[in-house]
Amino acid sequence: MTTNNNWFRENIRQVHIDFHMPEFPRDAINNFNAREFVSHFVKAKANVIGVFTKCHFGNAFYDNSVGHKHSGLKEDFFGEVLAEAKKHDIRVIAYYSLGTDAHAVLHNPDWYQVDEHGKVRGSEGTVWELPCINSPYREELVIPQVKEITEKYEMDGYLFDIPYLHNHFCFCTYCKKKFLEEHGQELTPELLRTNRELVIGFGIDSAARCMKEIHDAIKKIRPEVLVNCNGAWRMGEPASVNETSDYGLWESQPSATGSFLGHSIRARHIRTLDVPVQIMTVRFTEGWGLMSCKTAEQLKFEFACIMANGGIINIGDQVMPDGSLQSGVYDIIGEAFSFVKEREAYCIGAKSVRGIAVIADNTSNWYHDKDDSATFGSAKMLIEGHHQFDIYYNDDFPDLTGYRAVVLPENVKLTQESIDRLDAFVRDGGLLLAEGAATYSKEAKDFGLAEALGLHYLERTPYPFAYFTENEELWKGVARIPQLVEGEFIKTIPTTAETLSLIQWPLTVPDVNRAFRHPMPPAGTISDFPGISVNRYGKGTALYVAAPVFRTYWNSNHFWVRRIITNLLDKYDTNKYFEVTAPVHVEANLMEKDSKKILHLINFQNIHAGEKSSSFYDPIECITPVHDIKVSINDKRIRSVTLHPDNKRLVTEATEKGIRFTVPKVHIHAMIELSEA
């Protein structure tokens, strides 16, 4: 990809303005004024905005000859906002709703997507009326409209929303015809059950072809314009779709998962890529379009997580039905963007310093599936343990030179070539931590890294949970009792591995006449199988945990599991570049820019939970500063440290490995510049 996207990398105060607007409101878009509209972004110090050309309802917001312009819009909404934004050096991304268009399908019912039950996807009184990209919708509306917009306006980029068929399959007449032509067999719901991979692959290929056609049409007219589809370059996205996008976009709203860790975790993957990627949050407290507004304190925290970890900030807003914006929202966003502006010079273009490589899988169903709990659980553990790490997708990990350790969650999918590379990494002196079924091969009925791990796979246990027996060193900060892991253990046969903790079975699996006070009975018989083991292999060390600790930690938040694994890593990962003594809610991350290393410390607190079944997450109203954080830098070249953005030199003390110092206070985000001078 040769597109110059430097401007996109260097402008990280971005706002996306949703404008999905039906036509029934009597006074729809009667109060739009481009000058006043753009003034909010100027006030808020935004430098990139996403502006609508067509919404989910199929309404165009520009002076069009193709498609249906919103009946309440007298002006050229997109064109006027674009012209006004240019006066203030604000870049403009043109938003286009691709996968949802109510006007198109309601007027052309044969364009509807059709599900496996023969029902059209839509017509249920919602915004989700779904046209099929394999129907003439593409040729008769999408491509002509995109060409018209591109020829008419000098925008800076595009965002195409929802490039995929819903769940990656459709049984409309057009899909059936194209599938028969390509695969020589009928596309049927039965085939979805018997050969799901083939059907889903066809759906993904359809999206890639559609985006390729759109991409090429735009580039032919304006080669300099950046093109993107929502979801491109996120972890697990198909390469064929990524190739059509000059930048990436990974949506990340705390209310979607209940977790504030999503921004940091996503950024630790996208910073390993060669393209700039937005991490998109929203102003709303619960879901797109709920006209609420987070506090400036919360937005500062969210923005710090994104920029300090290598991402590009993008925050979503919603235009009011009358075509105006809510001024008070931009007071809040402006305060948060001022916070960003103070810090962004240390963040833009920074690269991660190598420490631990997490190599894992992630869901591949785009918007409709949650992120994988094993991947995100491993990241949650490492963040809370103050470890430095990056995240890679399966085989897409680089030369591991510079990494001290590799972590393999149970879900990782690796080729033999990748397994051989990891085997060599350990033999040459690296540290490996694998859990559960990581690298297990159904064909070989053994771990791909059996020799490095020093044990062979035997079978899964019959119990849905079990316990680790106590190990004094690993039980620091944990009650000296057998510790529960709420997941299926794996029986292994050690060859050269040393057992650190055994699996202890529960007394039974509750059933008729075998009930206990709690559905998970206490520990019973101690087995002969290792729960945690260590193996010296060549010059390196391989650790193995016989339970899906990462998945279960993400799903249960059982702190003792994290503490045991953190103690395990701390015992064997003895060459950390930095060590931070701070509460688990303080995140530490080391980046490098212009040959200078910057240690970021990010502080998080939220309020007490209410009813968890109905409250999506616990918002942040106020973050209490943390004081006197102890930091050790294990690099004898470092002579001084400076706290930013205060530009305050901190007192240091020499240690055997380097220096140590105390950060007096971290409110939300502090940056410590490490200098050899």
XYZ file of C-alpha atoms in Angstrom:
677
model
C 0.000 0.000 0.000
C 1.677 3.208 -1.161
C -0.859 5.806 -0.058
C 0.662 8.649 1.968
C -1.232 8.451 5.241
C 1.157 10.520 7.350
C -1.421 13.234 7.920
C -3.739 10.605 9.356
C -1.058 9.374 11.783
C -0.230 12.903 12.910
C -3.770 14.118 13.617
C -5.106 12.032 16.488
C -7.908 14.290 17.759
C -10.634 12.839 15.576
C -14.426 13.030 15.846
C -16.924 10.911 13.938
C -20.348 12.555 13.640
C -23.170 10.047 13.223
C -26.165 11.363 11.283
C -28.491 8.400 10.722
C -31.673 10.381 10.289
C -35.138 9.157 9.255
C -37.484 11.502 7.437
C -40.546 11.376 9.681
C -39.496 14.076 12.234
C -41.532 17.123 11.220
C -38.660 19.562 11.675
C -35.839 17.333 10.460
C -32.673 19.248 9.551
C -34.308 22.678 9.751
C -31.583 24.195 11.916
C -28.399 23.251 10.073
C -25.769 25.940 9.738
C -22.359 24.843 8.453
C -20.420 27.654 10.113
C -21.951 27.022 13.518
C -21.666 23.242 13.001
C -17.913 23.361 12.378
C -17.335 25.911 15.129
C -17.892 23.137 17.691
C -14.931 21.171 16.315
C -12.766 24.273 16.263
C -13.686 24.970 19.891
C -12.949 21.346 20.832
C -9.548 21.347 19.052
C -10.502 18.456 16.751
C -8.328 18.094 13.668
C -10.182 15.330 11.768
C -13.941 14.849 11.458
C -16.084 12.150 9.871
C -19.040 13.631 7.975
C -22.022 11.791 6.463
C -22.745 11.432 2.777
C -25.357 8.651 3.177
C -26.911 7.170 6.320
C -28.422 3.803 7.337
C -31.847 5.039 6.241
C -30.454 5.491 2.724
C -30.740 9.265 2.860
C -28.063 11.259 1.049
C -26.693 14.416 2.698
C -25.087 16.068 -0.295
C -26.271 17.593 -3.582
C -26.834 14.359 -5.463
C -28.145 13.156 -8.781
C -27.855 9.500 -7.701
C -29.872 8.077 -4.815
C -32.340 9.749 -2.450
C -31.535 13.008 -0.705
C -33.104 13.506 2.729
C -36.379 15.366 2.078
C -35.756 17.767 4.967
C -32.338 18.839 3.725
C -32.349 21.979 1.612
C -28.588 22.587 1.825
C -25.561 20.580 0.770
C -24.734 19.254 4.229
C -21.561 17.385 3.333
C -20.248 20.006 0.898
C -20.827 22.948 3.214
C -19.274 21.237 6.241
C -16.303 20.209 4.094
C -15.748 23.764 2.840
C -16.044 25.252 6.326
C -13.738 22.634 7.860
C -11.053 23.421 5.285
C -10.997 27.034 6.469
C -9.807 25.726 9.837
C -7.386 23.080 8.522
C -9.650 20.294 9.717
C -9.421 17.114 7.642
C -12.679 15.468 6.524
C -13.518 11.768 6.224
C -16.620 11.042 4.135
C -18.851 8.453 5.828
C -20.960 6.167 3.608
C -23.395 3.532 4.873
C -22.738 0.501 2.688
C -24.292 -2.488 4.438
C -27.495 -0.770 5.600
C -29.795 1.241 3.338
C -33.507 1.282 4.125
C -34.545 3.396 1.126
C -32.769 1.128 -1.336
C -34.350 -2.156 -0.195
C -37.813 -0.794 0.547
C -37.951 0.449 -3.050
C -36.125 -2.596 -4.471
C -37.175 -5.607 -2.370
C -35.126 -8.022 -4.495
C -31.996 -6.300 -3.129
C -32.668 -7.508 0.413
C -30.353 -9.958 2.147
C -32.147 -13.226 2.925
C -31.379 -15.370 5.968
C -31.237 -19.173 6.223
C -34.972 -19.297 6.979
C -35.895 -17.456 3.796
C -36.728 -14.197 5.589
C -35.469 -10.818 4.434
C -33.130 -9.084 6.844
C -35.109 -6.033 7.794
C -38.690 -4.737 7.672
C -38.951 -4.931 11.452
C -39.240 -1.250 12.300
C -35.518 -0.842 13.001
C -32.678 0.954 11.284
C -31.259 -2.396 10.118
C -32.641 -2.833 6.610
C -29.882 -4.807 4.897
C -29.195 -4.773 1.138
C -27.061 -7.502 -0.407
C -23.754 -6.381 -1.898
C -24.094 -9.131 -4.537
C -27.362 -7.633 -5.799
C -27.603 -4.763 -8.320
C -27.543 -2.454 -5.267
C -23.804 -2.198 -5.841
C -23.916 -1.483 -9.574
C -27.031 0.714 -9.608
C -26.545 2.765 -6.443
C -23.289 2.306 -4.522
C -20.673 2.672 -7.259
C -22.455 5.525 -9.098
C -22.985 7.358 -5.812
C -19.381 6.897 -4.671
C -18.097 8.129 -8.022
C -20.392 11.151 -7.848
C -19.248 12.072 -4.323
C -15.569 11.599 -5.178
C -15.772 13.666 -8.359
C -17.740 16.448 -6.688
C -15.809 16.920 -3.419
C -12.160 17.155 -2.357
C -12.425 15.130 0.851
C -9.424 13.567 2.596
C -10.721 10.064 3.131
C -13.636 7.646 3.228
C -15.208 5.398 5.837
C -17.486 2.683 4.455
C -19.632 1.203 7.189
C -20.654 -2.456 7.409
C -18.872 -3.959 4.404
C -20.015 -7.503 5.181
C -23.110 -9.584 4.713
C -24.748 -10.187 8.083
C -22.938 -13.158 9.691
C -21.106 -13.514 6.347
C -23.888 -15.331 4.499
C -26.989 -14.550 2.468
C -29.423 -16.719 0.481
C -30.889 -14.118 -1.858
C -31.342 -14.896 -5.548
C -28.190 -12.992 -6.485
C -25.970 -14.788 -3.959
C -27.327 -18.159 -5.069
C -26.590 -17.316 -8.700
C -23.053 -16.089 -8.019
C -22.262 -19.019 -5.700
C -23.363 -21.544 -8.334
C -21.213 -19.811 -10.939
C -18.158 -19.780 -8.669
C -18.462 -23.136 -6.903
C -20.570 -25.252 -9.222
C -23.076 -26.193 -6.526
C -26.253 -24.839 -4.985
C -26.054 -22.391 -2.089
C -28.486 -23.787 0.470
C -29.077 -23.572 4.246
C -28.110 -27.250 4.381
C -24.696 -26.402 2.892
C -24.253 -23.800 5.637
C -24.620 -26.630 8.157
C -22.434 -29.158 6.345
C -19.749 -26.872 4.879
C -19.948 -23.656 6.833
C -16.397 -22.655 5.948
C -17.195 -22.624 2.221
C -20.347 -20.537 2.671
C -18.727 -18.063 5.065
C -15.691 -17.806 2.792
C -17.969 -16.844 -0.094
C -19.509 -14.108 2.055
C -16.108 -12.714 3.049
C -14.902 -12.874 -0.567
C -18.029 -10.954 -1.598
C -17.177 -8.176 0.856
C -13.562 -8.052 -0.324
C -14.603 -7.841 -3.989
C -17.113 -5.103 -3.214
C -14.557 -3.073 -1.268
C -11.954 -3.614 -4.012
C -14.347 -2.208 -6.605
C -15.127 0.788 -4.384
C -11.437 1.335 -3.585
C -10.404 1.261 -7.249
C -13.226 3.579 -8.307
C -12.144 6.189 -5.743
C -8.424 5.903 -6.461
C -9.002 6.313 -10.183
C -10.599 9.699 -9.505
C -8.599 10.860 -6.471
C -5.545 8.670 -5.744
C -4.650 10.719 -2.671
C -7.919 10.002 -0.844
C -7.627 7.408 1.952
C -10.118 4.546 1.844
C -11.312 2.467 4.792
C -14.079 0.077 5.718
C -15.253 -0.271 9.310
C -13.308 -3.048 11.018
C -10.335 -3.080 8.664
C -7.013 -3.988 10.262
C -8.570 -5.081 13.525
C -7.253 -8.354 14.909
C -8.461 -11.323 12.850
C -9.731 -9.278 9.917
C -9.337 -11.021 6.547
C -6.251 -9.899 4.621
C -8.328 -9.474 1.451
C -10.443 -6.814 3.190
C -7.479 -5.141 4.871
C -5.843 -4.700 1.472
C -8.669 -2.373 0.438
C -8.149 -0.005 3.409
C -5.409 2.616 3.771
C -6.077 2.938 7.489
C -7.766 0.830 10.145
C -10.745 1.258 12.450
C -11.479 -0.833 15.550
C -14.590 0.125 17.516
C -14.027 0.011 21.267
C -16.839 1.137 23.527
C -16.637 0.239 27.243
C -20.411 -0.207 27.351
C -20.204 -3.025 24.779
C -18.136 -5.306 27.030
C -18.379 -3.702 30.451
C -14.588 -3.286 30.433
C -12.405 -0.201 30.170
C -9.430 -2.344 29.130
C -10.518 -2.635 25.504
C -8.736 0.508 24.295
C -5.367 -0.530 25.713
C -5.696 -4.130 24.529
C -6.708 -3.196 20.999
C -3.936 -0.620 20.758
C -1.330 -3.202 21.806
C -2.228 -5.140 18.667
C -2.676 -2.347 16.150
C 0.629 -0.711 17.094
C 2.403 -3.735 15.611
C 0.945 -2.977 12.160
C 2.296 -0.838 9.324
C -0.913 1.174 8.932
C -2.424 3.789 11.269
C -5.536 2.561 13.091
C -8.310 4.441 14.870
C -9.561 3.166 18.209
C -13.131 4.463 18.178
C -14.993 5.209 21.374
C -18.179 7.304 21.769
C -19.429 10.211 23.850
C -22.485 8.152 24.852
C -22.607 6.193 28.092
C -24.534 3.274 26.595
C -24.437 2.556 22.883
C -24.486 4.621 19.729
C -27.057 7.388 19.729
C -28.167 7.409 23.389
C -28.013 11.164 23.915
C -25.978 11.047 27.105
C -22.447 12.327 27.622
C -19.501 10.906 29.525
C -17.502 13.075 31.891
C -14.326 14.809 30.753
C -12.516 12.701 33.364
C -13.641 9.500 31.673
C -12.757 10.737 28.196
C -9.297 11.802 29.357
C -8.722 8.307 30.705
C -10.027 6.655 27.525
C -7.969 8.948 25.293
C -4.842 8.326 27.383
C -5.264 4.568 26.979
C -5.526 4.937 23.216
C -2.709 7.397 22.515
C -0.238 6.100 25.127
C -0.501 2.615 23.633
C -0.015 3.675 20.021
C -3.555 4.193 18.724
C -5.358 7.076 17.040
C -8.212 8.617 19.032
C -11.652 8.784 17.441
C -14.797 9.668 19.369
C -18.325 9.280 18.016
C -21.060 11.894 18.374
C -24.610 12.195 16.993
C -26.207 15.080 15.092
C -29.535 16.211 16.542
C -32.659 15.746 14.371
C -32.675 19.447 13.496
C -29.166 19.229 12.030
C -27.346 20.876 14.927
C -24.813 19.630 17.473
C -25.064 19.843 21.250
C -22.648 22.564 22.328
C -22.214 21.178 25.843
C -20.798 17.953 24.453
C -17.971 19.883 22.816
C -17.134 21.590 26.105
C -16.451 18.068 27.434
C -14.662 16.804 24.308
C -12.687 20.056 24.155
C -11.445 19.637 27.720
C -10.399 16.072 26.933
C -8.728 17.054 23.644
C -6.804 19.821 25.450
C -5.487 17.060 27.708
C -4.480 15.123 24.577
C -2.854 18.138 22.954
C -0.564 18.561 25.996
C 0.690 14.997 25.558
C 0.383 14.004 21.917
C 3.880 15.104 20.888
C 5.240 12.271 23.024
C 2.766 9.751 21.577
C 2.339 10.363 17.846
C 4.572 8.027 15.872
C 5.955 6.273 18.967
C 6.805 2.567 18.750
C 6.469 -0.090 21.399
C 9.577 -1.297 23.217
C 9.667 -5.084 22.992
C 9.032 -7.123 26.111
C 6.469 -9.940 25.904
C 4.765 -11.104 22.698
C 1.233 -12.425 23.168
C 0.412 -14.606 20.157
C -3.295 -15.385 19.982
C -6.421 -15.734 17.883
C -9.496 -13.507 17.869
C -13.039 -13.768 16.580
C -13.468 -13.359 12.834
C -17.171 -12.578 12.556
C -16.508 -8.832 12.538
C -19.090 -6.748 14.409
C -21.387 -9.426 15.740
C -19.067 -11.467 17.976
C -17.398 -10.340 21.167
C -13.624 -10.320 21.314
C -12.041 -13.598 22.285
C -11.916 -14.067 26.062
C -8.612 -16.000 26.055
C -6.833 -13.242 24.121
C -8.331 -10.428 26.155
C -7.950 -12.331 29.431
C -4.213 -12.769 28.830
C -3.904 -9.045 28.104
C -5.906 -8.123 31.208
C -3.561 -10.229 33.345
C -0.453 -8.689 31.815
C -1.732 -5.115 32.123
C -2.668 -5.633 35.759
C 0.720 -7.250 36.375
C 2.504 -4.184 34.869
C 4.096 -6.203 32.074
C 5.275 -4.740 28.774
C 3.682 -6.612 25.859
C 2.410 -6.524 22.278
C -0.297 -8.710 20.728
C 0.071 -10.624 17.450
C -2.480 -12.559 15.435
C -1.591 -16.248 15.099
C 1.165 -16.732 12.482
C 1.549 -12.996 11.879
C 4.286 -12.485 14.438
C 7.679 -11.046 13.444
C 11.238 -12.029 14.142
C 11.126 -12.277 17.935
C 14.529 -10.678 18.479
C 14.208 -8.273 21.391
C 11.320 -10.097 23.009
C 12.131 -11.780 26.315
C 9.012 -13.914 26.484
C 6.102 -15.291 24.472
C 2.625 -15.983 25.887
C 0.336 -18.463 24.094
C -3.354 -18.447 25.097
C -5.339 -21.643 24.475
C -6.991 -20.320 21.313
C -3.803 -19.677 19.288
C -3.724 -21.225 15.801
C -0.226 -21.856 14.453
C 1.303 -23.557 11.426
C 4.197 -25.968 11.848
C 6.558 -23.269 10.615
C 5.409 -20.940 13.418
C 5.725 -23.720 15.986
C 9.282 -24.365 14.792
C 10.080 -20.669 15.181
C 8.776 -20.704 18.755
C 10.693 -23.880 19.535
C 13.887 -22.154 18.368
C 12.984 -19.035 20.400
C 12.933 -21.080 23.614
C 16.038 -23.105 22.743
C 17.933 -19.874 22.113
C 17.124 -18.513 25.565
C 13.541 -17.213 25.435
C 10.807 -17.678 28.025
C 7.514 -19.314 26.965
C 4.213 -19.428 28.846
C 1.501 -21.654 27.327
C -1.897 -22.543 28.746
C -4.478 -25.253 28.187
C -4.719 -26.558 24.635
C -2.251 -24.071 23.138
C -0.444 -25.731 20.160
C -2.452 -28.982 20.550
C -2.816 -30.851 17.241
C -5.842 -33.112 16.684
C -3.890 -35.015 14.056
C -0.818 -35.643 16.218
C -2.882 -35.853 19.437
C -0.114 -33.910 21.168
C 1.252 -30.419 21.676
C 3.224 -28.983 18.795
C 5.668 -27.722 21.424
C 5.694 -30.945 23.475
C 9.498 -31.135 23.560
C 9.899 -27.525 24.647
C 7.153 -27.873 27.271
C 8.642 -31.147 28.499
C 5.310 -32.927 28.572
C 2.795 -34.708 26.330
C -0.927 -34.171 26.003
C -3.054 -37.002 27.414
C -6.689 -35.876 27.555
C -9.127 -33.363 28.939
C -10.459 -33.988 32.442
C -14.125 -34.890 33.031
C -14.529 -31.935 35.397
C -15.627 -28.462 34.245
C -13.378 -26.946 36.940
C -10.613 -27.994 39.365
C -7.987 -26.625 41.731
C -4.269 -25.898 41.846
C -2.403 -27.293 44.852
C -0.474 -24.728 46.838
C 3.009 -23.551 45.877
C 4.496 -21.206 48.467
C 6.328 -18.950 45.985
C 3.418 -18.687 43.540
C 0.826 -18.139 46.281
C 2.211 -14.725 47.356
C -0.775 -12.458 48.025
C -3.169 -15.414 47.812
C -4.777 -17.452 50.575
C -2.793 -20.623 51.311
C -5.530 -22.970 50.110
C -6.135 -24.956 46.921
C -7.116 -22.338 44.349
C -10.070 -22.758 42.006
C -9.926 -22.326 38.235
C -13.350 -22.286 36.670
C -12.410 -24.116 33.481
C -11.518 -27.550 32.098
C -8.035 -28.790 32.983
C -5.868 -30.945 30.738
C -4.031 -34.077 31.856
C -0.430 -34.160 30.670
C 2.433 -36.648 31.010
C 5.697 -34.940 32.011
C 8.912 -36.019 30.329
C 11.449 -33.424 31.431
C 9.131 -30.828 33.028
C 9.212 -30.112 36.754
C 5.839 -29.880 38.494
C 5.225 -26.667 40.464
C 1.572 -27.325 41.335
C -0.633 -30.392 40.886
C -4.226 -30.566 39.703
C -6.605 -31.212 42.575
C -9.963 -32.586 41.489
C -13.216 -31.293 42.955
C -14.906 -33.783 45.284
C -17.424 -34.506 42.546
C -19.518 -33.052 39.762
C -22.845 -32.111 41.375
C -25.745 -34.207 40.195
C -28.715 -36.032 41.679
C -27.793 -37.106 45.250
C -24.405 -35.337 44.930
C -25.318 -31.736 45.799
C -23.138 -29.293 47.728
C -23.839 -25.871 49.169
C -22.294 -24.319 46.048
C -22.469 -25.710 42.495
C -18.670 -25.987 42.571
C -17.730 -28.387 45.393
C -14.509 -27.983 47.376
C -11.228 -29.625 46.450
C -10.904 -33.372 46.853
C -8.334 -35.866 45.589
C -4.930 -34.571 44.538
C -4.129 -35.986 41.099
C -0.815 -37.134 39.676
C -1.004 -34.532 36.887
C 0.798 -31.168 36.832
C -1.338 -28.063 37.006
C 1.661 -25.732 36.595
C 5.054 -26.913 35.320
C 8.415 -25.554 34.225
C 10.864 -27.058 31.744
C 14.432 -26.019 30.975
C 14.875 -26.349 27.222
C 18.166 -25.469 25.581
C 19.090 -22.043 26.919
C 15.467 -21.150 27.637
C 12.501 -21.967 29.835
C 8.964 -23.131 29.056
C 6.110 -22.693 31.535
C 2.848 -24.568 31.154
C -0.479 -24.069 32.931
C -2.906 -26.972 32.461
C -6.039 -24.819 32.590
C -7.564 -22.022 30.480
C -6.596 -19.389 33.022
C -6.822 -16.458 30.602
C -10.356 -17.211 29.425
C -11.597 -17.928 32.928
C -10.005 -14.774 34.308
C -11.702 -12.593 31.677
C -15.049 -14.261 32.394
C -14.836 -14.570 36.195
C -12.396 -11.861 37.368
C -11.048 -14.301 39.965
C -8.111 -12.223 41.200
C -6.259 -15.206 42.679
C -5.781 -16.712 39.220
C -4.132 -13.504 37.997
C -1.932 -13.280 41.088
C -0.678 -16.851 40.681
C 0.164 -16.360 36.991
C 1.751 -12.960 37.706
C 3.915 -14.551 40.408
C 4.849 -17.298 37.948
C 5.930 -14.813 35.281
C 7.761 -12.608 37.765
C 9.745 -15.604 39.016
C 11.043 -16.590 35.574
C 10.964 -13.304 33.634
C 14.043 -11.890 35.339
C 15.197 -9.384 32.712
C 12.368 -6.835 32.663
C 13.333 -3.402 31.396
C 11.160 -1.735 34.030
C 9.445 -2.706 37.257
C 6.525 -0.733 38.657
C 5.155 -1.027 42.183
C 1.597 0.238 41.909
C -2.012 -0.937 42.310
C -3.361 -3.190 39.552
C -5.515 -0.342 38.223
C -2.391 1.578 37.185
C -1.262 0.599 33.693
C 2.386 0.809 32.634
C 3.568 0.894 29.025
C 6.929 1.695 27.463
C 7.168 3.424 24.087
C 10.055 4.850 22.084
C 10.143 7.942 19.890
C 13.130 9.724 18.342
C 15.460 7.363 20.241
C 13.880 8.424 23.543
C 12.026 5.978 25.762
C 8.801 7.155 27.411
C 7.229 5.188 30.261
C 3.477 5.851 30.404
C 1.525 5.404 33.634
C -2.276 5.472 33.356
C -4.541 5.524 36.418
C -8.103 4.193 36.435
C -10.985 4.084 38.908
C -14.732 3.942 38.464
C -17.760 3.908 40.735
C -19.466 1.014 42.491
C -21.592 -1.298 40.371
C -25.361 -1.208 40.436
C -27.557 -3.907 38.927
C -25.137 -5.664 36.565
C -27.854 -7.289 34.448
C -29.178 -3.889 33.372
C -26.337 -1.368 33.885
C -23.893 -1.825 31.033
C -20.814 -0.653 32.896
C -19.743 1.562 35.779
C -18.917 5.033 34.427
C -16.029 7.191 35.571
C -16.987 10.396 37.353
C -13.755 11.139 39.205
C -10.315 9.535 39.237
C -8.430 9.784 42.531
C -4.703 10.372 42.048
C -2.222 7.673 43.038
C 0.868 8.867 44.886
C 4.441 7.640 45.254
C 4.668 4.997 42.548
C 8.017 3.202 42.748
C 9.751 2.549 39.415
C 12.979 0.688 38.659
C 14.645 0.926 35.249
C 17.019 -1.956 34.598
C 19.246 -0.160 32.111
C 22.585 1.252 33.266
C 22.615 3.672 30.336
C 19.710 5.671 31.788
C 20.998 8.598 33.873
C 17.989 10.869 34.375
C 14.200 10.892 34.177
C 11.793 13.739 33.463
C 8.080 13.764 34.279
C 5.839 15.125 31.502
C 3.824 17.156 30.707
C 5.113 18.981 33.842
C 8.709 18.843 32.536
C 9.874 18.033 36.072
C 13.178 16.244 36.713
C 12.783 13.413 39.245
C 15.365 12.351 41.802
C 16.983 9.014 40.945
C 19.011 6.477 42.875
C 21.520 4.057 41.366
C 20.824 0.313 41.618
C 22.751 -2.777 40.646
C 20.861 -2.941 37.329
C 20.181 0.752 36.620
C 18.206 3.369 38.532
C 15.074 3.695 40.626
C 12.855 6.656 41.375
C 9.449 7.630 42.729
C 6.711 9.214 40.650
C 5.090 11.562 43.182
C 1.607 11.597 41.651
C -0.362 10.148 38.768
C -3.840 11.577 38.309
C -4.884 10.129 34.934
C -1.776 9.933 32.756
C 1.878 10.645 33.406
C 4.812 10.269 31.009
C 8.336 9.644 32.240
C 11.078 10.383 29.723
C 14.142 8.189 30.244
C 17.379 9.873 29.223
C 20.975 8.715 28.863
C 22.218 12.285 29.324
